[in-house]
PDB file as gemmi writes it, atoms N, CA and C in Angstrom:
CRYST1    1.000    1.000    1.000  90.00  90.00  90.00 P 1                      
ATOM      1  N   MET A   1      17.891  16.330  14.872  1.00  0.00           N  
ATOM      2  CA  MET A   1      17.229  15.177  14.696  1.00  0.00           C  
ATOM      3  C   MET A   1      17.799  14.232  14.104  1.00  0.00           C  
ATOM      4  N   PRO A   2      17.388  13.030  14.768  1.00  0.00           N  
ATOM      5  CA  PRO A   2      18.190  11.887  14.427  1.00  0.00           C  
ATOM      6  C   PRO A   2      18.526  11.655  12.983  1.00  0.00           C  
ATOM      7  N   THR A   3      19.830  10.716  13.229  1.00  0.00           N  
ATOM      8  CA  THR A   3      20.612  10.915  11.482  1.00  0.00           C  
ATOM      9  C   THR A   3      19.336   9.517  10.656  1.00  0.00           C  
ATOM     10  N   THR A   4      18.329   8.596  11.261  1.00  0.00           N  
ATOM     11  CA  THR A   4      17.916   8.066  10.694  1.00  0.00           C  
ATOM     12  C   THR A   4      16.615   8.540   9.769  1.00  0.00           C  
ATOM     13  N   LEU A   5      15.763   9.652  10.821  1.00  0.00           N  
ATOM     14  CA  LEU A   5      14.780  10.143  10.216  1.00  0.00           C  
ATOM     15  C   LEU A   5      15.295  11.715   9.386  1.00  0.00           C  
ATOM     16  N   GLN A   6      16.487  11.971   9.699  1.00  0.00           N  
ATOM     17  CA  GLN A   6      17.006  12.613   8.124  1.00  0.00           C  
ATOM     18  C   GLN A   6      17.338  12.292   6.843  1.00  0.00           C  
ATOM     19  N   THR A   7      17.788  11.066   7.505  1.00  0.00           N  
ATOM     20  CA  THR A   7      18.168   9.993   5.739  1.00  0.00           C  
ATOM     21  C   THR A   7      16.841   9.576   5.068  1.00  0.00           C  
ATOM     22  N   ILE A   8      15.688   9.139   6.368  1.00  0.00           N  
ATOM     23  CA  ILE A   8      14.207   9.050   5.346  1.00  0.00           C  
ATOM     24  C   ILE A   8      13.694   9.786   5.194  1.00  0.00           C  
ATOM     25  N   LEU A   9      13.789  11.146   5.510  1.00  0.00           N  
ATOM     26  CA  LEU A   9      13.029  12.555   4.808  1.00  0.00           C  
ATOM     27  C   LEU A   9      13.440  13.419   3.397  1.00  0.00           C  
ATOM     28  N   LEU A  10      14.862  12.598   3.616  1.00  0.00           N  
ATOM     29  CA  LEU A  10      15.223  13.298   2.433  1.00  0.00           C  
ATOM     30  C   LEU A  10      15.028  12.184   0.982  1.00  0.00           C  
ATOM     31  N   LEU A  11      15.200  11.120   1.806  1.00  0.00           N  
ATOM     32  CA  LEU A  11      15.034   9.835   0.640  1.00  0.00           C  
ATOM     33  C   LEU A  11      13.248   9.711   0.278  1.00  0.00           C  
ATOM     34  N   MET A  12      12.228  10.285   0.742  1.00  0.00           N  
ATOM     35  CA  MET A  12      10.931  10.671   0.574  1.00  0.00           C  
ATOM     36  C   MET A  12      10.879  11.831  -0.272  1.00  0.00           C  
ATOM     37  N   CYS A  13      11.706  12.501   0.241  1.00  0.00           N  
ATOM     38  CA  CYS A  13      11.210  13.816  -0.743  1.00  0.00           C  
ATOM     39  C   CYS A  13      12.267  13.883  -1.953  1.00  0.00           C  
ATOM     40  N   SER A  14      13.444  13.059  -2.202  1.00  0.00           N  
ATOM     41  CA  SER A  14      13.948  12.602  -3.513  1.00  0.00           C  
ATOM     42  C   SER A  14      13.418  11.738  -4.461  1.00  0.00           C  
ATOM     43  N   ASN A  15      12.440  10.790  -4.029  1.00  0.00           N  
ATOM     44  CA  ASN A  15      11.484  10.146  -4.446  1.00  0.00           C  
ATOM     45  C   ASN A  15      10.227  10.434  -5.192  1.00  0.00           C  
ATOM     46  N   VAL A  16      10.142  11.585  -4.451  1.00  0.00           N  
ATOM     47  CA  VAL A  16       9.170  12.118  -5.110  1.00  0.00           C  
ATOM     48  C   VAL A  16       9.386  13.077  -6.358  1.00  0.00           C  
ATOM     49  N   PHE A  17      10.530  13.533  -6.346  1.00  0.00           N  
ATOM     50  CA  PHE A  17      11.215  13.995  -7.533  1.00  0.00           C  
ATOM     51  C   PHE A  17      11.442  12.819  -8.992  1.00  0.00           C  
ATOM     52  N   MET A  18      11.848  12.038  -8.015  1.00  0.00           N  
ATOM     53  CA  MET A  18      12.391  10.442  -8.822  1.00  0.00           C  
ATOM     54  C   MET A  18      10.965  10.163  -9.543  1.00  0.00           C  
ATOM     55  N   THR A  19      10.279   9.997  -9.003  1.00  0.00           N  
ATOM     56  CA  THR A  19       8.600   9.579  -9.603  1.00  0.00           C  
ATOM     57  C   THR A  19       8.353  10.672 -10.520  1.00  0.00           C  
ATOM     58  N   PHE A  20       8.338  11.762 -10.340  1.00  0.00           N  
ATOM     59  CA  PHE A  20       8.150  12.407 -11.187  1.00  0.00           C  
ATOM     60  C   PHE A  20       8.459  12.182 -12.188  1.00  0.00           C  
ATOM     61  N   ALA A  21      10.073  12.517 -12.217  1.00  0.00           N  
ATOM     62  CA  ALA A  21      11.006  12.177 -13.546  1.00  0.00           C  
ATOM     63  C   ALA A  21      10.829  10.810 -14.350  1.00  0.00           C  
ATOM     64  N   TRP A  22      10.619   9.536 -13.754  1.00  0.00           N  
ATOM     65  CA  TRP A  22      10.522   8.654 -13.949  1.00  0.00           C  
ATOM     66  C   TRP A  22       9.173   8.084 -14.915  1.00  0.00           C  
ATOM     67  N   TYR A  23       7.823   8.754 -14.916  1.00  0.00           N  
ATOM     68  CA  TYR A  23       6.791   8.569 -14.941  1.00  0.00           C  
ATOM     69  C   TYR A  23       5.677   9.912 -15.160  1.00  0.00           C  
ATOM     70  N   GLY A  24       5.888  10.968 -14.474  1.00  0.00           N  
ATOM     71  CA  GLY A  24       5.329  12.050 -14.824  1.00  0.00           C  
ATOM     72  C   GLY A  24       4.991  12.514 -16.400  1.00  0.00           C  
ATOM     73  N   HIS A  25       6.220  11.895 -16.795  1.00  0.00           N  
ATOM     74  CA  HIS A  25       5.671  12.420 -18.543  1.00  0.00           C  
ATOM     75  C   HIS A  25       5.198  11.555 -18.762  1.00  0.00           C  
ATOM     76  N   LEU A  26       4.511  10.718 -18.476  1.00  0.00           N  
ATOM     77  CA  LEU A  26       3.362   9.771 -19.166  1.00  0.00           C  
ATOM     78  C   LEU A  26       2.078  10.453 -19.187  1.00  0.00           C  
ATOM     79  N   LYS A  27       1.980  10.925 -18.088  1.00  0.00           N  
ATOM     80  CA  LYS A  27       0.690  11.752 -18.156  1.00  0.00           C  
ATOM     81  C   LYS A  27       0.672  13.435 -18.776  1.00  0.00           C  
ATOM     82  N   ASN A  28       1.564  13.968 -18.496  1.00  0.00           N  
ATOM     83  CA  ASN A  28       1.642  15.130 -19.323  1.00  0.00           C  
ATOM     84  C   ASN A  28       2.438  15.207 -20.576  1.00  0.00           C  
ATOM     85  N   LEU A  29       3.311  14.665 -21.045  1.00  0.00           N  
ATOM     86  CA  LEU A  29       3.998  14.404 -21.989  1.00  0.00           C  
ATOM     87  C   LEU A  29       3.674  13.228 -23.455  1.00  0.00           C  
ATOM     88  N   SER A  30       2.333  12.843 -22.882  1.00  0.00           N  
ATOM     89  CA  SER A  30       2.935  11.705 -23.941  1.00  0.00           C  
ATOM     90  C   SER A  30       2.484  11.689 -25.433  1.00  0.00           C  
ATOM     91  N   ASP A  31       1.777  13.052 -25.725  1.00  0.00           N  
ATOM     92  CA  ASP A  31       2.161  13.888 -26.896  1.00  0.00           C  
ATOM     93  C   ASP A  31       3.536  14.237 -27.630  1.00  0.00           C  
ATOM     94  N   ARG A  32       3.817  14.425 -26.411  1.00  0.00           N  
ATOM     95  CA  ARG A  32       5.783  14.602 -27.132  1.00  0.00           C  
ATOM     96  C   ARG A  32       6.928  13.749 -27.717  1.00  0.00           C  
ATOM     97  N   PRO A  33       7.578  14.473 -28.496  1.00  0.00           N  
ATOM     98  CA  PRO A  33       8.763  12.874 -29.086  1.00  0.00           C  
ATOM     99  C   PRO A  33       9.698  12.635 -27.396  1.00  0.00           C  
ATOM    100  N   TRP A  34      10.071  11.498 -27.438  1.00  0.00           N  
ATOM    101  CA  TRP A  34      10.802  10.636 -26.261  1.00  0.00           C  
ATOM    102  C   TRP A  34      11.698  11.617 -25.804  1.00  0.00           C  
ATOM    103  N   PHE A  35      12.259  12.552 -26.333  1.00  0.00           N  
ATOM    104  CA  PHE A  35      14.408  13.148 -26.354  1.00  0.00           C  
ATOM    105  C   PHE A  35      13.224  14.336 -25.295  1.00  0.00           C  
ATOM    106  N   VAL A  36      12.375  14.658 -25.590  1.00  0.00           N  
ATOM    107  CA  VAL A  36      11.544  16.002 -24.806  1.00  0.00           C  
ATOM    108  C   VAL A  36      11.589  15.651 -23.641  1.00  0.00           C  
ATOM    109  N   ALA A  37      10.541  14.442 -23.276  1.00  0.00           N  
ATOM    110  CA  ALA A  37      10.257  13.835 -21.603  1.00  0.00           C  
ATOM    111  C   ALA A  37      11.657  13.483 -21.072  1.00  0.00           C  
ATOM    112  N   ALA A  38      12.203  12.898 -22.295  1.00  0.00           N  
ATOM    113  CA  ALA A  38      13.986  12.560 -21.276  1.00  0.00           C  
ATOM    114  C   ALA A  38      14.550  14.055 -20.810  1.00  0.00           C  
ATOM    115  N   LEU A  39      14.567  15.318 -21.864  1.00  0.00           N  
ATOM    116  CA  LEU A  39      15.315  16.061 -21.366  1.00  0.00           C  
ATOM    117  C   LEU A  39      14.447  16.802 -19.793  1.00  0.00           C  
ATOM    118  N   LEU A  40      13.274  17.052 -19.918  1.00  0.00           N  
ATOM    119  CA  LEU A  40      12.573  17.226 -19.337  1.00  0.00           C  
ATOM    120  C   LEU A  40      12.627  16.401 -17.468  1.00  0.00           C  
ATOM    121  N   SER A  41      13.150  15.170 -17.594  1.00  0.00           N  
ATOM    122  CA  SER A  41      13.109  14.124 -16.747  1.00  0.00           C  
ATOM    123  C   SER A  41      14.453  14.301 -16.359  1.00  0.00           C  
ATOM    124  N   TRP A  42      15.316  14.437 -17.089  1.00  0.00           N  
ATOM    125  CA  TRP A  42      16.939  15.228 -16.458  1.00  0.00           C  
ATOM    126  C   TRP A  42      17.068  15.949 -15.691  1.00  0.00           C  
ATOM    127  N   GLY A  43      16.001  16.941 -15.938  1.00  0.00           N  
ATOM    128  CA  GLY A  43      16.282  18.907 -15.228  1.00  0.00           C  
ATOM    129  C   GLY A  43      15.421  18.283 -13.661  1.00  0.00           C  
ATOM    130  N   ILE A  44      14.545  17.397 -13.300  1.00  0.00           N  
ATOM    131  CA  ILE A  44      13.864  16.722 -12.352  1.00  0.00           C  
ATOM    132  C   ILE A  44      14.325  15.787 -11.620  1.00  0.00           C  
ATOM    133  N   ALA A  45      15.430  15.465 -12.065  1.00  0.00           N  
ATOM    134  CA  ALA A  45      16.315  14.342 -11.534  1.00  0.00           C  
ATOM    135  C   ALA A  45      17.288  14.553 -11.135  1.00  0.00           C  
ATOM    136  N   PHE A  46      17.648  16.247 -11.354  1.00  0.00           N  
ATOM    137  CA  PHE A  46      18.820  17.039 -10.844  1.00  0.00           C  
ATOM    138  C   PHE A  46      18.410  16.809  -9.118  1.00  0.00           C  
ATOM    139  N   PHE A  47      17.007  17.495  -9.026  1.00  0.00           N  
ATOM    140  CA  PHE A  47      16.299  17.316  -7.543  1.00  0.00           C  
ATOM    141  C   PHE A  47      16.361  16.515  -7.063  1.00  0.00           C  
ATOM    142  N   GLU A  48      16.453  15.408  -8.081  1.00  0.00           N  
ATOM    143  CA  GLU A  48      16.364  14.135  -6.508  1.00  0.00           C  
ATOM    144  C   GLU A  48      17.843  13.860  -6.564  1.00  0.00           C  
ATOM    145  N   TYR A  49      18.390  14.174  -6.946  1.00  0.00           N  
ATOM    146  CA  TYR A  49      20.075  13.740  -6.847  1.00  0.00           C  
ATOM    147  C   TYR A  49      20.839  14.498  -5.726  1.00  0.00           C  
ATOM    148  N   MET A  50      20.069  15.739  -5.338  1.00  0.00           N  
ATOM    149  CA  MET A  50      20.175  17.102  -5.250  1.00  0.00           C  
ATOM    150  C   MET A  50      19.957  16.347  -3.224  1.00  0.00           C  
ATOM    151  N   LEU A  51      18.879  15.591  -2.901  1.00  0.00           N  
ATOM    152  CA  LEU A  51      18.328  15.258  -1.984  1.00  0.00           C  
ATOM    153  C   LEU A  51      18.685  13.637  -1.989  1.00  0.00           C  
ATOM    154  N   MET A  52      19.243  12.883  -2.910  1.00  0.00           N  
ATOM    155  CA  MET A  52      19.611  11.298  -2.415  1.00  0.00           C  
ATOM    156  C   MET A  52      20.551  11.324  -2.121  1.00  0.00           C  
ATOM    157  N   VAL A  53      21.651  12.040  -2.526  1.00  0.00           N  
ATOM    158  CA  VAL A  53      23.492  12.120  -2.362  1.00  0.00           C  
ATOM    159  C   VAL A  53      23.505  12.276  -1.237  1.00  0.00           C  
ATOM    160  N   PRO A  54      22.868  13.692  -0.611  1.00  0.00           N  
ATOM    161  CA  PRO A  54      23.342  13.959   1.013  1.00  0.00           C  
ATOM    162  C   PRO A  54      22.486  12.633   2.188  1.00  0.00           C  
ATOM    163  N   ALA A  55      21.375  12.220   1.724  1.00  0.00           N  
ATOM    164  CA  ALA A  55      20.753  11.552   2.494  1.00  0.00           C  
ATOM    165  C   ALA A  55      21.550  10.075   2.715  1.00  0.00           C  
ATOM    166  N   ASN A  56      21.831   9.643   1.610  1.00  0.00           N  
ATOM    167  CA  ASN A  56      22.731   8.170   1.611  1.00  0.00           C  
ATOM    168  C   ASN A  56      24.127   8.704   2.394  1.00  0.00           C  
ATOM    169  N   ARG A  57      24.650   9.968   2.441  1.00  0.00           N  
ATOM    170  CA  ARG A  57      26.310  10.205   3.229  1.00  0.00           C  
ATOM    171  C   ARG A  57      25.723  10.134   4.592  1.00  0.00           C  
ATOM    172  N   ILE A  58      24.027  10.682   5.054  1.00  0.00           N  
ATOM    173  CA  ILE A  58      24.232  10.776   5.891  1.00  0.00           C  
ATOM    174  C   ILE A  58      23.750   9.838   6.485  1.00  0.00           C  
ATOM    175  N   GLY A  59      22.973   8.846   5.788  1.00  0.00           N  
ATOM    176  CA  GLY A  59      22.320   7.368   6.480  1.00  0.00           C  
ATOM    177  C   GLY A  59      23.614   6.472   6.404  1.00  0.00           C  
ATOM    178  N   HIS A  60      24.624   6.678   5.739  1.00  0.00           N  
ATOM    179  CA  HIS A  60      25.915   6.441   5.904  1.00  0.00           C  
ATOM    180  C   HIS A  60      26.495   5.962   7.251  1.00  0.00           C  
ATOM    181  N   GLN A  61      26.384   6.976   7.670  1.00  0.00           N  
ATOM    182  CA  GLN A  61      27.010   6.849   9.381  1.00  0.00           C  
ATOM    183  C   GLN A  61      26.248   5.867  10.049  1.00  0.00           C  
ATOM    184  N   VAL A  62      25.186   5.532  10.067  1.00  0.00           N  
ATOM    185  CA  VAL A  62      25.022   5.045  10.843  1.00  0.00           C  
ATOM    186  C   VAL A  62      23.751   3.494   9.879  1.00  0.00           C  
ATOM    187  N   LEU A  63      23.751   3.717   8.639  1.00  0.00           N  
ATOM    188  CA  LEU A  63      23.044   2.349   8.541  1.00  0.00           C  
ATOM    189  C   LEU A  63      24.284   1.349   7.348  1.00  0.00           C  
ATOM    190  N   THR A  64      23.907   0.580   7.229  1.00  0.00           N  
ATOM    191  CA  THR A  64      25.298  -0.130   6.060  1.00  0.00           C  
ATOM    192  C   THR A  64      24.654   0.024   4.751  1.00  0.00           C  
ATOM    193  N   VAL A  65      25.480   0.055   3.725  1.00  0.00           N  
ATOM    194  CA  VAL A  65      24.835  -0.071   2.388  1.00  0.00           C  
ATOM    195  C   VAL A  65      23.743  -0.422   1.968  1.00  0.00           C  
ATOM    196  N   GLY A  66      23.748  -1.872   2.153  1.00  0.00           N  
ATOM    197  CA  GLY A  66      22.064  -2.465   2.148  1.00  0.00           C  
ATOM    198  C   GLY A  66      21.250  -1.849   2.584  1.00  0.00           C  
ATOM    199  N   GLN A  67      21.044  -2.105   4.417  1.00  0.00           N  
ATOM    200  CA  GLN A  67      20.299  -1.112   4.771  1.00  0.00           C  
ATOM    201  C   GLN A  67      19.539  -0.006   4.064  1.00  0.00           C  
ATOM    202  N   LEU A  68      20.707   0.680   3.762  1.00  0.00           N  
ATOM    203  CA  LEU A  68      20.118   2.649   2.603  1.00  0.00           C  
ATOM    204  C   LEU A  68      19.600   1.925   1.590  1.00  0.00           C  
ATOM    205  N   LYS A  69      19.918   0.698   0.659  1.00  0.00           N  
ATOM    206  CA  LYS A  69      19.010   0.535  -0.115  1.00  0.00           C  
ATOM    207  C   LYS A  69      17.746  -0.219  -0.127  1.00  0.00           C  
ATOM    208  N   ILE A  70      17.630  -1.038   0.763  1.00  0.00           N  
ATOM    209  CA  ILE A  70      16.195  -1.737   1.066  1.00  0.00           C  
ATOM    210  C   ILE A  70      14.902  -0.381   1.326  1.00  0.00           C  
ATOM    211  N   LEU A  71      15.891   0.531   2.409  1.00  0.00           N  
ATOM    212  CA  LEU A  71      15.070   1.580   2.978  1.00  0.00           C  
ATOM    213  C   LEU A  71      14.380   2.105   1.572  1.00  0.00           C  
ATOM    214  N   GLN A  72      15.791   2.906   0.721  1.00  0.00           N  
ATOM    215  CA  GLN A  72      15.298   3.226  -0.370  1.00  0.00           C  
ATOM    216  C   GLN A  72      14.318   2.468  -1.091  1.00  0.00           C  
ATOM    217  N   GLU A  73      14.114   1.178  -1.710  1.00  0.00           N  
ATOM    218  CA  GLU A  73      13.522   0.613  -2.015  1.00  0.00           C  
ATOM    219  C   GLU A  73      11.330   0.470  -1.453  1.00  0.00           C  
ATOM    220  N   VAL A  74      11.578   0.837  -0.234  1.00  0.00           N  
ATOM    221  CA  VAL A  74      10.451   0.733   0.621  1.00  0.00           C  
ATOM    222  C   VAL A  74       9.636   1.959   0.278  1.00  0.00           C  
ATOM    223  N   ILE A  75      10.739   3.542   0.568  1.00  0.00           N  
ATOM    224  CA  ILE A  75      10.314   4.660   0.191  1.00  0.00           C  
ATOM    225  C   ILE A  75       9.707   4.788  -1.218  1.00  0.00           C  
ATOM    226  N   THR A  76      10.300   4.124  -2.534  1.00  0.00           N  
ATOM    227  CA  THR A  76      10.065   4.545  -3.390  1.00  0.00           C  
ATOM    228  C   THR A  76       8.254   3.339  -3.529  1.00  0.00           C  
ATOM    229  N   LEU A  77       8.468   2.159  -2.862  1.00  0.00           N  
ATOM    230  CA  LEU A  77       7.195   2.000  -3.445  1.00  0.00           C  
ATOM    231  C   LEU A  77       6.356   2.740  -2.473  1.00  0.00           C  
ATOM    232  N   SER A  78       6.421   3.129  -1.585  1.00  0.00           N  
ATOM    233  CA  SER A  78       5.499   3.760  -0.654  1.00  0.00           C  
ATOM    234  C   SER A  78       5.385   5.557  -1.084  1.00  0.00           C  
ATOM    235  N   VAL A  79       5.798   5.992  -2.086  1.00  0.00           N  
ATOM    236  CA  VAL A  79       5.621   7.120  -2.829  1.00  0.00           C  
ATOM    237  C   VAL A  79       4.930   6.435  -4.361  1.00  0.00           C  
ATOM    238  N   PHE A  80       5.741   5.467  -4.917  1.00  0.00           N  
ATOM    239  CA  PHE A  80       5.126   5.541  -6.250  1.00  0.00           C  
ATOM    240  C   PHE A  80       3.106   4.887  -6.243  1.00  0.00           C  
ATOM    241  N   VAL A  81       3.039   4.094  -5.474  1.00  0.00           N  
ATOM    242  CA  VAL A  81       1.521   3.469  -5.259  1.00  0.00           C  
ATOM    243  C   VAL A  81       0.946   4.506  -5.231  1.00  0.00           C  
ATOM    244  N   PRO A  82       0.336   5.624  -3.861  1.00  0.00           N  
ATOM    245  CA  PRO A  82      -0.484   7.121  -4.377  1.00  0.00           C  
ATOM    246  C   PRO A  82       0.344   7.571  -5.830  1.00  0.00           C  
ATOM    247  N   PHE A  83       1.142   7.832  -6.286  1.00  0.00           N  
ATOM    248  CA  PHE A  83       1.218   8.746  -7.479  1.00  0.00           C  
ATOM    249  C   PHE A  83       0.533   7.475  -8.359  1.00  0.00           C  
ATOM    250  N   ALA A  84       0.498   6.791  -8.498  1.00  0.00           N  
ATOM    251  CA  ALA A  84      -0.035   5.753  -9.562  1.00  0.00           C  
ATOM    252  C   ALA A  84      -1.218   6.136  -9.308  1.00  0.00           C  
ATOM    253  N   VAL A  85      -1.647   5.772  -8.596  1.00  0.00           N  
ATOM    254  CA  VAL A  85      -3.438   5.774  -7.975  1.00  0.00           C  
ATOM    255  C   VAL A  85      -3.974   7.294  -8.675  1.00  0.00           C  
ATOM    256  N   PHE A  86      -3.039   8.311  -7.944  1.00  0.00           N  
ATOM    257  CA  PHE A  86      -4.067   9.647  -7.730  1.00  0.00           C  
ATOM    258  C   PHE A  86      -3.533  10.474  -8.352  1.00  0.00           C  
ATOM    259  N   TYR A  87      -2.264  10.244  -9.137  1.00  0.00           N  
ATOM    260  CA  TYR A  87      -1.337  11.029 -10.334  1.00  0.00           C  
ATOM    261  C   TYR A  87      -2.288  10.239 -11.663  1.00  0.00           C  
ATOM    262  N   LEU A  88      -2.130   9.260 -11.811  1.00  0.00           N  
ATOM    263  CA  LEU A  88      -2.121   8.388 -13.012  1.00  0.00           C  
ATOM    264  C   LEU A  88      -3.139   8.023 -13.309  1.00  0.00           C  
ATOM    265  N   ARG A  89      -4.221   7.770 -12.246  1.00  0.00           N  
ATOM    266  CA  ARG A  89      -5.137   6.963 -12.139  1.00  0.00           C  
ATOM    267  C   ARG A  89      -5.448   5.943 -12.316  1.00  0.00           C  
ATOM    268  N   GLU A  90      -4.306   5.019 -12.254  1.00  0.00           N  
ATOM    269  CA  GLU A  90      -4.181   3.666 -12.264  1.00  0.00           C  
ATOM    270  C   GLU A  90      -4.735   2.875 -11.231  1.00  0.00           C  
ATOM    271  N   PRO A  91      -5.614   1.903 -11.348  1.00  0.00           N  
ATOM    272  CA  PRO A  91      -6.621   1.223 -10.532  1.00  0.00           C  
ATOM    273  C   PRO A  91      -5.589   0.848  -9.255  1.00  0.00           C  
ATOM    274  N   PHE A  92      -5.965   0.746  -8.317  1.00  0.00           N  
ATOM    275  CA  PHE A  92      -5.317   0.494  -6.889  1.00  0.00           C  
ATOM    276  C   PHE A  92      -5.569  -1.485  -7.209  1.00  0.00           C  
ATOM    277  N   ARG A  93      -4.262  -2.430  -7.015  1.00  0.00           N  
ATOM    278  CA  ARG A  93      -4.221  -3.298  -7.212  1.00  0.00           C  
ATOM    279  C   ARG A  93      -3.638  -4.203  -6.295  1.00  0.00           C  
ATOM    280  N   MET A  94      -4.221  -5.235  -5.443  1.00  0.00           N  
ATOM    281  CA  MET A  94      -3.401  -6.599  -4.678  1.00  0.00           C  
ATOM    282  C   MET A  94      -1.759  -6.849  -4.829  1.00  0.00           C  
ATOM    283  N   ASP A  95      -1.459  -6.639  -6.180  1.00  0.00           N  
ATOM    284  CA  ASP A  95       0.128  -6.295  -6.011  1.00  0.00           C  
ATOM    285  C   ASP A  95       1.017  -5.548  -5.768  1.00  0.00           C  
ATOM    286  N   TYR A  96       0.010  -4.761  -5.597  1.00  0.00           N  
ATOM    287  CA  TYR A  96       1.120  -3.423  -4.737  1.00  0.00           C  
ATOM    288  C   TYR A  96       0.943  -3.970  -3.039  1.00  0.00           C  
ATOM    289  N   VAL A  97       0.328  -4.533  -2.018  1.00  0.00           N  
ATOM    290  CA  VAL A  97      -0.084  -4.795  -1.217  1.00  0.00           C  
ATOM    291  C   VAL A  97       0.975  -6.522  -0.887  1.00  0.00           C  
ATOM    292  N   TYR A  98       0.945  -7.225  -1.767  1.00  0.00           N  
ATOM    293  CA  TYR A  98       1.702  -8.281  -2.105  1.00  0.00           C  
ATOM    294  C   TYR A  98       3.287  -7.789  -1.641  1.00  0.00           C  
ATOM    295  N   ALA A  99       3.845  -6.583  -3.108  1.00  0.00           N  
ATOM    296  CA  ALA A  99       5.152  -6.315  -3.138  1.00  0.00           C  
ATOM    297  C   ALA A  99       5.420  -5.874  -1.676  1.00  0.00           C  
ATOM    298  N   ALA A 100       4.695  -4.485  -0.977  1.00  0.00           N  
ATOM    299  CA  ALA A 100       4.848  -4.382   0.783  1.00  0.00           C  
ATOM    300  C   ALA A 100       5.178  -5.257   1.528  1.00  0.00           C  
ATOM    301  N   ILE A 101       4.041  -6.644   1.192  1.00  0.00           N  
ATOM    302  CA  ILE A 101       4.435  -7.802   2.272  1.00  0.00           C  
ATOM    303  C   ILE A 101       5.818  -8.724   1.938  1.00  0.00           C  
ATOM    304  N   CYS A 102       6.660  -8.402   0.897  1.00  0.00           N  
ATOM    305  CA  CYS A 102       7.434  -8.778   0.655  1.00  0.00           C  
ATOM    306  C   CYS A 102       8.743  -8.085   0.661  1.00  0.00           C  
ATOM    307  N   MET A 103       8.593  -6.464   0.543  1.00  0.00           N  
ATOM    308  CA  MET A 103       9.834  -5.660   1.399  1.00  0.00           C  
ATOM    309  C   MET A 103       9.722  -5.811   2.375  1.00  0.00           C  
ATOM    310  N   LEU A 104       8.748  -6.037   3.447  1.00  0.00           N  
ATOM    311  CA  LEU A 104       8.457  -5.835   4.878  1.00  0.00           C  
ATOM    312  C   LEU A 104       9.920  -7.080   5.161  1.00  0.00           C  
ATOM    313  N   GLY A 105       9.782  -8.547   4.228  1.00  0.00           N  
ATOM    314  CA  GLY A 105      10.478  -9.437   4.923  1.00  0.00           C  
ATOM    315  C   GLY A 105      12.217  -9.032   4.018  1.00  0.00           C  
ATOM    316  N   ALA A 106      11.939  -8.488   3.066  1.00  0.00           N  
ATOM    317  CA  ALA A 106      13.785  -7.250   2.489  1.00  0.00           C  
ATOM    318  C   ALA A 106      14.052  -7.243   3.840  1.00  0.00           C  
ATOM    319  N   VAL A 107      13.678  -5.999   4.758  1.00  0.00           N  
ATOM    320  CA  VAL A 107      13.381  -5.097   5.513  1.00  0.00           C  
ATOM    321  C   VAL A 107      14.126  -5.698   7.061  1.00  0.00           C  
ATOM    322  N   TYR A 108      13.467  -7.041   7.286  1.00  0.00           N  
ATOM    323  CA  TYR A 108      13.212  -7.918   8.549  1.00  0.00           C  
ATOM    324  C   TYR A 108      15.056  -8.467   7.839  1.00  0.00           C  
ATOM    325  N   PHE A 109      15.641  -8.806   6.758  1.00  0.00           N  
ATOM    326  CA  PHE A 109      16.874  -9.270   6.647  1.00  0.00           C  
ATOM    327  C   PHE A 109      17.705  -8.580   6.558  1.00  0.00           C  
ATOM    328  N   MET A 110      17.459  -7.277   6.239  1.00  0.00           N  
ATOM    329  CA  MET A 110      18.842  -6.523   5.791  1.00  0.00           C  
ATOM    330  C   MET A 110      18.821  -5.294   7.321  1.00  0.00           C  
ATOM    331  N   PHE A 111      17.217  -5.675   8.370  1.00  0.00           N  
ATOM    332  CA  PHE A 111      18.181  -5.042   9.558  1.00  0.00           C  
ATOM    333  C   PHE A 111      18.138  -6.007  10.440  1.00  0.00           C  
ATOM    334  N   ARG A 112      17.745  -7.026  10.358  1.00  0.00           N  
ATOM    335  CA  ARG A 112      18.231  -8.438  11.520  1.00  0.00           C  
ATOM    336  C   ARG A 112      19.551  -8.708  11.930  1.00  0.00           C  
ATOM    337  N   PRO A 113      20.240  -7.792  11.395  1.00  0.00           N  
ATOM    338  CA  PRO A 113      21.640  -8.224  12.858  1.00  0.00           C  
ATOM    339  C   PRO A 113      21.643  -6.525  13.285  1.00  0.00           C  
ATOM    340  N   SER A 114      20.871  -4.920  13.341  1.00  0.00           N  
ATOM    341  CA  SER A 114      21.486  -4.825  13.706  1.00  0.00           C  
ATOM    342  C   SER A 114      19.764  -5.051  14.956  1.00  0.00           C  
ATOM    343  N   LEU A 115      19.139  -5.600  14.637  1.00  0.00           N  
ATOM    344  CA  LEU A 115      18.151  -5.943  15.825  1.00  0.00           C  
ATOM    345  C   LEU A 115      18.611  -6.659  16.828  1.00  0.00           C  
ATOM    346  N   GLY A 116      19.504  -8.023  16.431  1.00  0.00           N  
ATOM    347  CA  GLY A 116      20.180  -8.638  17.581  1.00  0.00           C  
ATOM    348  C   GLY A 116      19.652  -9.664  17.228  1.00  0.00           C  
ATOM    349  N   ALA A 117      19.149 -10.115  16.017  1.00  0.00           N  
ATOM    350  CA  ALA A 117      18.475 -11.267  16.026  1.00  0.00           C  
ATOM    351  C   ALA A 117      19.350 -12.504  15.186  1.00  0.00           C  
TER     352      ALA A 117                                                      
END                                                                             
């Protein structure tokens, strides 16, 4: 499997855990004290790190740190929006689309040297 694809898949899985760690408690633990949510979130975040650290190590073989970071941000948005809409039942907003368009610009500038531009 190509290195970049391995990185993307690991980052996507990592982001699912991260999103649940950061926001899942808003739906499931809103009636519990914040420190209960924090402890549970730390437990979930462990699995995020177990995927994110190898993803960055693998990805850094072929990508710069800046490219890894913007890739992470794009993946974060693409995981977060469905999570917010379908799991948290937040309404879809056009702001998500506008943010994605801005991210495409960021991707262009971070990957431009690799494209020969």
